[in-house]
Coordinates of C-alpha atoms and ligand atoms in Angstrom, one line a residue:
K1 CA 13.6 -5.9 16.6
L2 CA 12.6 -3.8 14.1
T3 CA 9.7 -0.9 13.4
M4 CA 9.2 1.6 10.6
L5 CA 7.6 5.0 11.0
K6 CA 6.2 7.8 8.3
L7 CA 5.7 11.3 9.4
D8 CA 4.0 13.1 6.3
P9 CA 3.9 16.7 6.5
Y10 CA 0.7 17.3 4.9
I11 CA -2.2 18.9 7.5
N12 CA -4.7 15.8 6.4
V13 CA -6.0 14.1 9.9
D14 CA -7.0 10.9 8.6
P15 CA -5.1 9.8 5.2
G16 CA -8.3 7.6 4.8
T17 CA -10.3 10.6 3.2
M18 CA -7.5 11.5 0.8
N19 CA -8.0 11.2 -3.0
P20 CA -6.2 8.0 -4.0
M21 CA -5.9 9.6 -7.5
Q22 CA -3.9 12.2 -5.8
H23 CA -2.1 10.6 -3.0
G24 CA -2.0 6.8 -4.1
E25 CA -3.5 4.0 -2.6
V26 CA -4.8 4.2 1.5
F27 CA -3.1 1.2 3.0
V28 CA -5.0 -0.8 5.8
T29 CA -3.4 -2.2 8.7
D30 CA -4.4 -4.9 10.6
D31 CA -5.7 -2.6 13.7
G32 CA -7.8 -0.6 11.2
T33 CA -5.7 2.1 10.6
E34 CA -5.9 3.5 6.8
S35 CA -2.5 4.8 6.5
D36 CA 0.4 6.3 3.8
L37 CA 0.8 3.9 1.3
D38 CA 4.6 3.8 2.5
L39 CA 3.4 1.3 5.3
G40 CA 2.7 -1.1 2.3
H41 CA 6.2 -1.5 1.7
Y42 CA 7.5 -1.6 5.1
E43 CA 5.5 -4.6 5.6
R44 CA 6.5 -6.0 2.5
Y45 CA 10.3 -5.4 2.6
T46 CA 10.8 -6.4 6.3
R47 CA 7.4 -8.6 6.9
I48 CA 6.8 -6.1 10.4
V49 CA 3.2 -5.6 10.7
T50 CA 2.3 -1.8 11.5
G51 CA -0.2 0.1 12.9
K52 CA -1.6 3.2 14.4
N53 CA 1.6 4.2 15.7
N54 CA 3.4 3.8 12.5
N55 CA 2.1 6.9 10.6
F56 CA 1.8 10.3 11.4
T57 CA 0.4 13.3 10.0
T58 CA 1.2 17.2 10.4
G59 CA -2.5 17.6 11.0
Q60 CA -3.0 14.4 13.1
I61 CA 0.1 16.1 15.8
Y62 CA -1.4 19.2 15.9
Q63 CA -4.8 18.2 16.4
T64 CA -3.4 16.6 19.4
V65 CA -1.8 19.2 20.8
I66 CA -4.8 21.6 20.0
N67 CA -6.9 19.4 21.7
R68 CA -4.5 19.2 25.0
E69 CA -4.5 23.0 25.1
R70 CA -8.4 23.3 24.7
R71 CA -8.4 20.9 27.9
G72 CA -6.0 23.1 29.8
E73 CA -3.2 20.6 29.9
Y74 CA -0.7 23.4 29.3
L75 CA -1.9 25.3 32.1
G76 CA -2.3 28.7 29.8
K77 CA 1.2 28.5 28.9
T78 CA 2.1 29.8 25.2
V79 CA 1.5 26.9 23.0
Q80 CA 4.5 26.8 20.3
V81 CA 6.1 24.6 17.7
I82 CA 9.2 24.5 19.5
P83 CA 8.9 22.8 22.4
H84 CA 5.1 21.7 22.3
I85 CA 4.7 20.3 18.8
T86 CA 8.1 19.0 18.7
D87 CA 7.7 17.4 21.8
H88 CA 4.9 15.5 20.5
I89 CA 6.6 14.4 17.3
K90 CA 9.4 13.3 19.7
E91 CA 6.5 11.3 21.7
C92 CA 4.9 9.8 19.0
I93 CA 8.3 8.7 17.5
Y94 CA 9.3 6.9 21.1
L95 CA 6.0 5.5 21.6
A96 CA 6.1 3.4 18.3
A97 CA 9.9 2.6 18.8
E98 CA 9.1 0.9 22.1
G99 CA 10.2 -2.4 23.0
C100 CA 12.3 -2.1 19.6
D101 CA 15.9 -2.2 19.0
V102 CA 16.2 -0.2 15.6
A103 CA 13.5 2.1 14.5
I104 CA 13.4 3.5 10.9
V105 CA 11.8 6.9 11.0
E106 CA 10.9 8.5 7.1
I107 CA 10.1 11.7 7.1
G108 CA 8.1 12.5 3.6
G109 CA 8.1 15.8 1.2
T110 CA 11.9 17.5 0.6
V111 CA 14.4 19.3 2.8
G112 CA 13.6 23.2 2.2
D113 CA 9.4 22.8 2.8
I114 CA 8.3 24.4 5.4
E115 CA 6.1 21.9 6.4
S116 CA 8.8 19.3 7.3
L117 CA 10.7 21.9 9.4
P118 CA 8.8 20.8 12.8
F119 CA 9.5 17.1 12.3
L120 CA 13.4 17.6 11.2
E121 CA 13.9 19.9 14.4
A122 CA 11.9 16.7 16.5
I123 CA 14.7 14.2 15.0
R124 CA 17.7 16.8 15.4
Q125 CA 16.6 17.2 19.1
I126 CA 16.2 12.9 19.3
S127 CA 19.9 13.1 18.3
H128 CA 21.0 15.4 20.9
D129 CA 18.8 13.7 23.2
L130 CA 20.3 10.2 22.8
P131 CA 23.9 8.7 23.2
E132 CA 25.7 9.7 20.3
D133 CA 26.2 6.5 18.3
Q134 CA 22.4 6.2 19.1
T135 CA 21.0 7.8 16.0
L136 CA 21.9 8.3 12.1
F137 CA 20.8 10.3 9.6
V138 CA 20.2 8.9 6.5
H139 CA 19.5 11.4 3.5
L140 CA 17.9 10.4 0.3
T141 CA 19.9 13.0 -2.4
L142 CA 19.2 13.6 -6.2
I143 CA 22.0 13.4 -8.6
P144 CA 20.1 14.9 -12.0
Y145 CA 21.9 14.0 -15.3
I146 CA 21.8 17.0 -17.9
A147 CA 21.8 15.5 -21.1
S148 CA 22.3 18.3 -23.3
A149 CA 25.7 18.7 -21.2
E150 CA 26.2 15.2 -20.9
E151 CA 26.9 15.6 -17.0
L152 CA 25.4 14.7 -13.8
K153 CA 24.9 17.6 -11.7
T154 CA 26.2 17.4 -7.7
K155 CA 24.5 20.9 -7.0
P156 CA 20.8 19.7 -5.7
T157 CA 22.5 17.6 -3.2
Q158 CA 24.9 20.0 -1.6
H159 CA 22.2 22.4 -1.5
S160 CA 19.8 19.9 0.3
V161 CA 22.9 18.8 2.6
N162 CA 23.6 22.7 3.2
K163 CA 19.9 23.2 4.3
L164 CA 19.8 20.2 6.6
R165 CA 23.4 21.3 8.0
E166 CA 21.4 24.9 8.7
I167 CA 19.1 23.1 11.1
G168 CA 21.9 21.6 12.8
I169 CA 21.5 18.0 10.7
Q170 CA 24.5 16.4 9.8
P171 CA 23.8 13.2 7.8
G172 CA 26.1 10.2 8.2
I173 CA 25.1 8.5 4.7
L174 CA 23.9 10.3 1.7
L175 CA 21.7 7.8 -0.6
C176 CA 22.3 9.5 -4.1
R177 CA 19.9 8.9 -6.8
T178 CA 20.8 8.7 -10.3
D179 CA 19.8 6.8 -13.4
R180 CA 23.9 6.1 -14.1
D181 CA 26.9 5.0 -12.1
L182 CA 28.5 7.5 -10.0
T183 CA 32.5 8.0 -10.6
T184 CA 34.7 8.1 -7.5
E185 CA 35.4 11.2 -8.5
L186 CA 31.9 12.8 -8.1
R187 CA 31.6 10.7 -5.0
Q188 CA 35.0 12.6 -3.5
K189 CA 33.2 16.0 -4.5
I190 CA 30.0 15.4 -2.9
A191 CA 31.9 14.0 0.1
L192 CA 34.2 17.3 0.4
F193 CA 31.1 19.6 0.0
T194 CA 28.7 17.9 2.2
N195 CA 31.2 17.0 4.8
V196 CA 30.0 13.0 4.7
A197 CA 32.7 10.5 4.6
L198 CA 33.5 9.2 1.1
D199 CA 32.5 5.7 2.2
A200 CA 29.0 6.5 3.2
V201 CA 28.2 8.5 0.1
F202 CA 26.2 5.9 -1.5
Q203 CA 24.7 5.5 -4.9
A204 CA 20.8 4.8 -5.5
K205 CA 20.5 3.9 -8.9
D206 CA 17.5 3.2 -10.7
V207 CA 16.8 -0.6 -11.3
S208 CA 14.4 -2.1 -12.9
S209 CA 12.6 -4.0 -10.3
V210 CA 11.9 -2.2 -6.6
Y211 CA 13.3 -5.8 -4.8
E212 CA 16.5 -5.2 -6.6
V213 CA 16.9 -2.3 -4.2
P214 CA 18.4 -4.4 -0.8
L215 CA 20.9 -6.3 -3.2
R216 CA 22.5 -3.0 -4.7
Y217 CA 22.9 -1.4 -1.6
A218 CA 24.2 -4.3 0.2
E219 CA 26.9 -4.6 -2.7
Q220 CA 27.9 -1.3 -1.7
S221 CA 28.3 -2.4 2.2
L222 CA 25.3 0.1 3.0
D223 CA 24.5 -2.5 5.9
E224 CA 27.5 -2.6 7.2
K225 CA 28.0 1.3 7.3
V226 CA 24.7 1.4 9.0
A227 CA 25.9 -1.3 11.7
K228 CA 29.3 0.2 12.4
L229 CA 27.6 4.3 12.7
L230 CA 25.0 2.7 15.2
G231 CA 27.7 0.4 17.3
M232 CA 25.8 -2.4 16.3
W233 CA 27.0 -6.3 15.8
T234 CA 25.3 -8.1 13.1
K235 CA 26.1 -11.5 11.3
K236 CA 26.7 -10.7 7.5
P237 CA 23.6 -10.7 5.7
N238 CA 22.5 -13.7 4.1
L239 CA 20.3 -11.8 0.9
Q240 CA 20.0 -15.3 -1.0
E241 CA 16.4 -15.2 -0.9
W242 CA 16.2 -11.7 -2.2
A243 CA 18.7 -12.8 -5.6
D244 CA 16.7 -15.8 -6.2
L245 CA 13.6 -13.3 -6.1
V246 CA 15.2 -11.0 -8.5
D247 CA 16.3 -13.9 -10.6
A248 CA 12.5 -15.4 -10.7
E249 CA 11.4 -11.6 -11.3
K250 CA 14.0 -11.2 -14.2
N251 CA 13.8 -14.6 -15.9
P252 CA 10.3 -15.1 -16.5
I253 CA 9.2 -18.3 -18.6
G254 CA 5.9 -16.9 -19.8
E255 CA 4.0 -13.7 -19.7
V256 CA 0.3 -13.6 -18.6
N257 CA -2.2 -10.3 -19.3
I258 CA -4.4 -9.1 -16.7
A259 CA -7.1 -6.7 -16.9
V260 CA -7.9 -4.4 -14.0
A261 CA -11.0 -2.4 -14.8
G262 CA -11.0 0.3 -12.3
K263 CA -11.7 3.9 -11.5
Y264 CA -8.3 5.0 -10.6
V265 CA -6.6 4.5 -13.3
G266 CA -4.5 7.6 -13.9
L267 CA -2.3 7.2 -10.6
K268 CA 0.7 4.5 -10.9
D269 CA 0.3 4.3 -6.9
S270 CA -3.2 4.5 -6.6
Y271 CA -3.3 0.5 -6.7
K272 CA 0.1 0.0 -4.9
S273 CA -0.6 -3.0 -3.3
L274 CA -2.5 -4.6 -5.8
H275 CA -0.1 -4.3 -8.3
E276 CA 2.5 -5.7 -6.1
A277 CA 0.4 -8.6 -5.2
L278 CA 0.2 -9.6 -9.0
V279 CA 3.5 -9.4 -9.5
H280 CA 4.5 -11.4 -6.5
A281 CA 1.9 -13.8 -8.0
G282 CA 3.9 -13.4 -11.2
I283 CA 7.0 -14.4 -9.4
A284 CA 5.6 -17.3 -7.7
L285 CA 4.7 -18.8 -11.0
K286 CA 7.7 -17.6 -12.9
H287 CA 5.7 -15.8 -15.3
K288 CA 5.3 -11.7 -16.3
V289 CA 2.2 -10.3 -15.1
K290 CA 1.4 -7.8 -17.7
I291 CA -1.1 -5.3 -15.9
H292 CA -3.4 -3.4 -18.1
Y293 CA -5.5 -0.8 -16.2
I294 CA -8.6 0.1 -17.9
D295 CA -10.9 3.1 -16.8
S296 CA -14.2 0.9 -16.5
E297 CA -16.2 3.7 -17.8
T298 CA -14.7 3.4 -21.2
L299 CA -16.4 0.0 -21.3
E300 CA -19.8 1.4 -20.7
N301 CA -20.3 2.2 -24.5
G302 CA -19.7 -1.6 -24.7
D303 CA -16.4 -2.1 -26.4
L304 CA -14.9 -4.9 -24.6
S305 CA -11.9 -5.4 -26.8
E306 CA -9.4 -4.1 -24.0
I307 CA -11.1 -7.1 -21.9
K308 CA -11.0 -9.7 -24.3
K309 CA -7.6 -9.2 -25.1
C310 CA -6.4 -10.1 -21.7
D311 CA -6.3 -13.5 -20.0
G312 CA -7.8 -12.7 -16.8
L313 CA -10.0 -9.8 -15.2
L314 CA -9.5 -8.2 -11.9
I315 CA -12.0 -5.6 -10.4
P316 CA -10.6 -4.3 -7.8
G317 CA -12.3 -2.3 -4.8
G318 CA -12.9 1.5 -5.1
F319 CA -16.1 4.0 -3.7
G320 CA -18.8 5.3 -6.1
E321 CA -21.0 5.1 -8.7
R322 CA -18.9 5.8 -11.9
G323 CA -17.7 3.1 -14.0
V324 CA -19.7 0.5 -12.5
E325 CA -21.9 -0.5 -15.4
G326 CA -18.7 -0.9 -17.6
K327 CA -17.8 -3.3 -14.7
I328 CA -21.0 -5.2 -14.9
A329 CA -20.5 -5.5 -18.4
A330 CA -16.9 -7.0 -18.0
I331 CA -17.7 -9.1 -15.5
Q332 CA -20.7 -10.8 -17.7
Y333 CA -18.1 -11.4 -20.3
A334 CA -15.5 -12.9 -18.0
R335 CA -18.9 -15.2 -16.3
E336 CA -20.1 -15.9 -19.8
N337 CA -16.7 -17.0 -21.4
N338 CA -14.9 -18.8 -18.9
M339 CA -12.8 -15.6 -18.5
P340 CA -10.7 -16.3 -14.7
F341 CA -12.4 -13.3 -12.5
F342 CA -11.1 -11.8 -9.4
G343 CA -13.3 -9.2 -7.5
I344 CA -12.1 -7.6 -4.3
C345 CA -14.5 -5.1 -2.2
L346 CA -16.4 -3.2 -4.6
G347 CA -15.6 -6.4 -6.8
L348 CA -17.5 -8.5 -5.2
Q349 CA -20.7 -6.3 -4.8
V350 CA -20.3 -5.6 -8.3
A351 CA -20.2 -9.3 -9.4
T352 CA -23.2 -10.2 -6.9
I353 CA -25.2 -7.2 -8.6
E354 CA -24.4 -8.8 -12.4
Y355 CA -25.4 -12.3 -11.3
A356 CA -28.5 -11.0 -9.6
R357 CA -29.7 -9.3 -13.0
N358 CA -28.4 -11.8 -15.4
V359 CA -28.6 -15.3 -14.1
V360 CA -31.4 -14.9 -11.4
G361 CA -33.6 -12.1 -12.9
I362 CA -33.5 -10.2 -10.2
E363 CA -34.4 -6.7 -12.0
G364 CA -32.7 -3.3 -11.0
A365 CA -30.5 -4.9 -8.7
T366 CA -28.2 -2.6 -7.2
S367 CA -26.2 -1.1 -4.4
A368 CA -27.3 1.5 -1.8
E369 CA -24.1 3.2 -2.6
F370 CA -25.1 3.9 -6.1
D371 CA -28.7 4.6 -5.4
P372 CA -29.8 4.7 -1.9
E373 CA -33.6 4.7 -2.8
A374 CA -33.4 1.8 -5.3
A375 CA -35.9 -0.8 -5.3
V376 CA -33.8 -3.7 -5.1
N377 CA -30.9 -3.0 -2.1
L378 CA -28.9 -6.0 -3.3
I379 CA -26.0 -4.4 -1.6
D380 CA -26.5 -2.2 1.2
M381 CA -25.7 -1.0 4.8
M382 CA -26.0 -3.1 7.8
S383 CA -28.8 -2.1 9.7
E384 CA -26.9 -0.6 12.6
Q385 CA -24.8 1.6 10.4
K386 CA -27.6 3.1 9.0
N387 CA -28.1 5.7 11.3
L388 CA -25.2 7.0 11.5
K389 CA -24.5 10.5 9.9
D390 CA -20.8 10.8 9.7
L391 CA -19.8 8.1 6.7
G392 CA -15.9 8.4 8.0
G393 CA -17.4 6.4 11.5
T394 CA -19.3 4.0 9.5
L395 CA -16.5 1.7 7.5
R396 CA -15.4 -1.5 8.4
L397 CA -12.2 -1.6 9.0
G398 CA -8.9 -3.9 9.4
A399 CA -8.2 -7.2 10.5
Y400 CA -11.8 -9.6 10.8
D401 CA -12.1 -13.3 10.8
A402 CA -13.8 -15.3 8.0
T403 CA -15.0 -18.7 8.3
L404 CA -14.9 -20.5 4.8
K405 CA -17.3 -23.1 3.7
K406 CA -15.7 -27.0 3.5
G407 CA -14.8 -28.5 0.3
S408 CA -15.2 -24.5 -1.6
I409 CA -12.7 -24.0 -4.2
I410 CA -11.6 -20.8 -1.7
A411 CA -10.8 -22.9 1.1
K412 CA -8.8 -25.3 -1.1
I413 CA -6.8 -22.1 -2.1
Y414 CA -6.1 -20.8 1.5
G415 CA -5.7 -24.6 2.6
A416 CA -7.7 -23.4 5.6
T417 CA -11.2 -22.7 6.5
Q418 CA -10.5 -20.1 9.1
I419 CA -9.0 -17.1 7.6
S420 CA -8.1 -13.2 9.0
E421 CA -8.0 -10.6 5.8
R422 CA -8.2 -6.8 6.2
H423 CA -11.2 -4.6 5.3
R424 CA -12.3 -1.5 3.9
H425 CA -15.7 -0.8 3.1
R426 CA -19.3 0.1 4.1
F427 CA -21.6 -1.5 2.2
E428 CA -22.6 -5.3 2.3
V429 CA -24.5 -8.3 0.4
N430 CA -27.7 -7.8 1.7
N431 CA -28.6 -11.1 3.4
K432 CA -32.3 -10.5 2.2
Y433 CA -31.3 -11.9 -1.3
V434 CA -28.8 -14.7 0.2
K435 CA -31.1 -17.4 -0.5
E436 CA -32.2 -16.5 -4.1
L437 CA -28.8 -16.2 -5.4
E438 CA -27.7 -19.4 -4.0
E439 CA -30.3 -21.2 -5.4
K440 CA -29.3 -20.2 -8.7
G441 CA -25.8 -21.2 -8.0
L442 CA -23.8 -18.6 -6.6
V443 CA -21.9 -20.3 -3.9
I444 CA -21.4 -18.1 -0.5
S445 CA -18.3 -19.6 0.1
G446 CA -17.5 -17.6 3.2
K447 CA -19.1 -16.0 5.8
N448 CA -18.1 -13.8 8.9
A449 CA -19.9 -15.9 11.8
D450 CA -20.4 -13.2 14.6
L451 CA -22.2 -10.6 12.0
D452 CA -23.8 -13.2 9.4
L453 CA -22.1 -11.1 6.6
V454 CA -20.8 -12.4 3.1
E455 CA -17.3 -12.1 3.0
T456 CA -16.5 -14.6 -0.4
I457 CA -18.3 -15.7 -3.5
E458 CA -17.6 -18.1 -6.2
I459 CA -19.2 -20.0 -9.4
K460 CA -18.7 -23.8 -9.2
E461 CA -19.2 -24.1 -13.0
H462 CA -16.4 -21.6 -13.9
P463 CA -12.6 -22.1 -14.1
W464 CA -12.0 -19.5 -11.4
F465 CA -14.7 -17.0 -10.4
I466 CA -13.8 -15.8 -7.0
A467 CA -14.7 -12.4 -5.4
V468 CA -13.6 -11.2 -1.7
Q469 CA -15.3 -8.3 0.3
Y470 CA -12.1 -7.9 2.1
H471 CA -8.4 -6.7 0.7
P472 CA -6.1 -9.5 0.3
E473 CA -3.7 -7.5 -1.6
F474 CA -2.4 -6.1 1.7
K475 CA -1.0 -9.1 2.7
S476 CA 1.0 -10.4 0.1
K477 CA 4.8 -10.8 0.3
P478 CA 7.3 -11.0 -2.3
F479 CA 8.3 -13.9 -0.8
D480 CA 4.9 -15.2 0.0
A481 CA 2.5 -14.5 -2.8
H482 CA -0.9 -14.3 -1.6
P483 CA -2.7 -17.8 -2.1
L484 CA -5.7 -15.7 -4.1
F485 CA -3.2 -13.6 -6.3
K486 CA -1.0 -17.0 -7.0
G487 CA -4.4 -19.2 -7.6
F488 CA -5.8 -16.2 -10.1
V489 CA -2.7 -15.5 -11.9
E490 CA -2.4 -19.3 -12.2
A491 CA -5.6 -20.0 -13.8
S492 CA -5.0 -16.8 -16.2
I493 CA -2.0 -18.6 -17.5
K494 CA -4.1 -21.7 -18.2
N495 CA -6.8 -19.7 -19.9
K496 CA -4.0 -18.4 -22.3
G497 CA -3.9 -22.1 -23.1
Ligands
LIG501 N1 -17.4 1.0 -1.9 C1 -17.6 -0.2 -1.2 C2 -18.1 -0.3 0.3 O1 -18.5 0.9 0.7 C3 -16.7 -0.9 -1.9 C4 -15.3 -0.2 -1.0 C5 -14.0 -0.8 -1.3 O2 -14.0 -1.4 -2.6 N2 -13.0 -0.8 -0.7 O3 -18.5 -0.9 1.0

C-alpha cells in the first residue's frame, strides 16, 4: 500500500484561499481538503485517494505548534524550530504513512531556500530514526543546456547536492532534468562529484506527454533501483497499460477543438485537473483535444468568433463576477446553435442564468455572488449559510452524493442513478425558480436528495447540453476517463461532422 504526501514550504495555512493564477488550481479531495495541485497528480498516476493528511504547509505546521504552545502543552519550555517544528513535521509524515508499506514524501521548493530547511531537517532525522534501508532520498536536479557553448552544465546539480550534504542528506538517487540525453561520461562526472553511484544517476529528459514519464524511468530501471535501495522484493512491473496509453495519445485518428472560457486563463496550471480530464477523454476516443483557453471578459464586446471556431464549449468553475456576461453570451450561442456545452460549477450557475433570462424570460436573473442586492437571485446561498460572516467557512467542500433522474441523459452517461462527486462552491440554484425553469424545458436531471439542491441540468432538444454543480475533473484518470468528459468530447467530435 502506497501513500504520497506533499510538504509545501509556504506560510499560507489554507491552500483554498490561494490565487489560482499564481499557485495553480486548488485540488479538492473526497474529505473536502483544499490542497496543492500535486495531490491531483498523485491520484491520477497512482489511483490513491488523498485527503487531509496528504498535504501540509509550513503555515499549518507552525499554527499547530503555536496553538499547542498557547495551550501550555510545552509546559513553558522554549519552543524552537528544532525540535518542536521538526517533531511536528515528522508526526505529520508518520500520520500519513500509517498502515502503508511505502510513503513518498515530496518537498516543494528548491534546495537552498530558507523556507524548506525545517522540512529537510525533519526528513534527515527520519532517516536517522529508521533502520538504514527504510529511507531513500531522491533528488530532482537541473542540468541546463547552454546553447552558446553547446554544452550541458552539471554545476547546478553539483551545488544543490552539496547543499543537501551540508545539512546531512546524501541523495541515494538523482533524477537529472535535461532537454537532451546525458552521455555516460557526463553521468560519471555527476556521480563522482555528488557521491551518488553511477547507476543511480538517472536522466529525466523532457517528454511530450507527462504520461510517458513512468515509461522513460522504467527503461533506465529506476524502479528496480528504488526497490533495491529500500530492500524490497517486487515483481517485474508490467507497464503495458502505460505504453498503450501513450501510444493512443501520440497516434490520434483525429482532432477536436474545445473552447474553455474562464477567468484564470493566464497560468497553465490554473485548470490543471480540467485540462487533464479533457486529455484523458481524448485518449479514450483516440482524438487529440486542442484546448483553447479564452478569457471570458474578451467575449463581452459580442465577438464570439473564438468560440465559433471550436467544436465544443466548456465553462469551468470560478469565483467572482468578472467575465460572467461573456460566459452567458457564449452559452447562449452554444445553446442556440447546437454546439456541445459542458458547464462545471460556476458553469452550471451561469448556464441556468442564461436559460432563465433568454428562454424563461426572467429579466435581471443573476447570482447573489455577483449582486448581493439583486431582485432576482436565481443563484443564491442556502439559507443556513447566509448568516455566516466568514466566507471561508461557508463553502460546500468534498464528496457529496447526487441522485440522477431515471431516463435522463446524464444517468445514461454515468450508467447509474446514484453518484458521488467532489464539490467546492458556496452558491446554489434557488429552488424558488426551479418549477418555472422546468416548465420551460430545463431538465433538472440530478439533485442532492438530503438537502434538496440542484446538482445537474440538461436540455433534451440539444445534442449535448449538460452542466453540473460539482467538479468531475478531480476524479478523471488517464486510464479511466470521466464519463462526462468523454461524452462531451465525443459529442464535440460529432459536431465537427
Ligand atoms: N463561485 C461559485 C460558488 O461559489 C462557483 C464556485 C466554483 O465554480 N467552484 O458557488
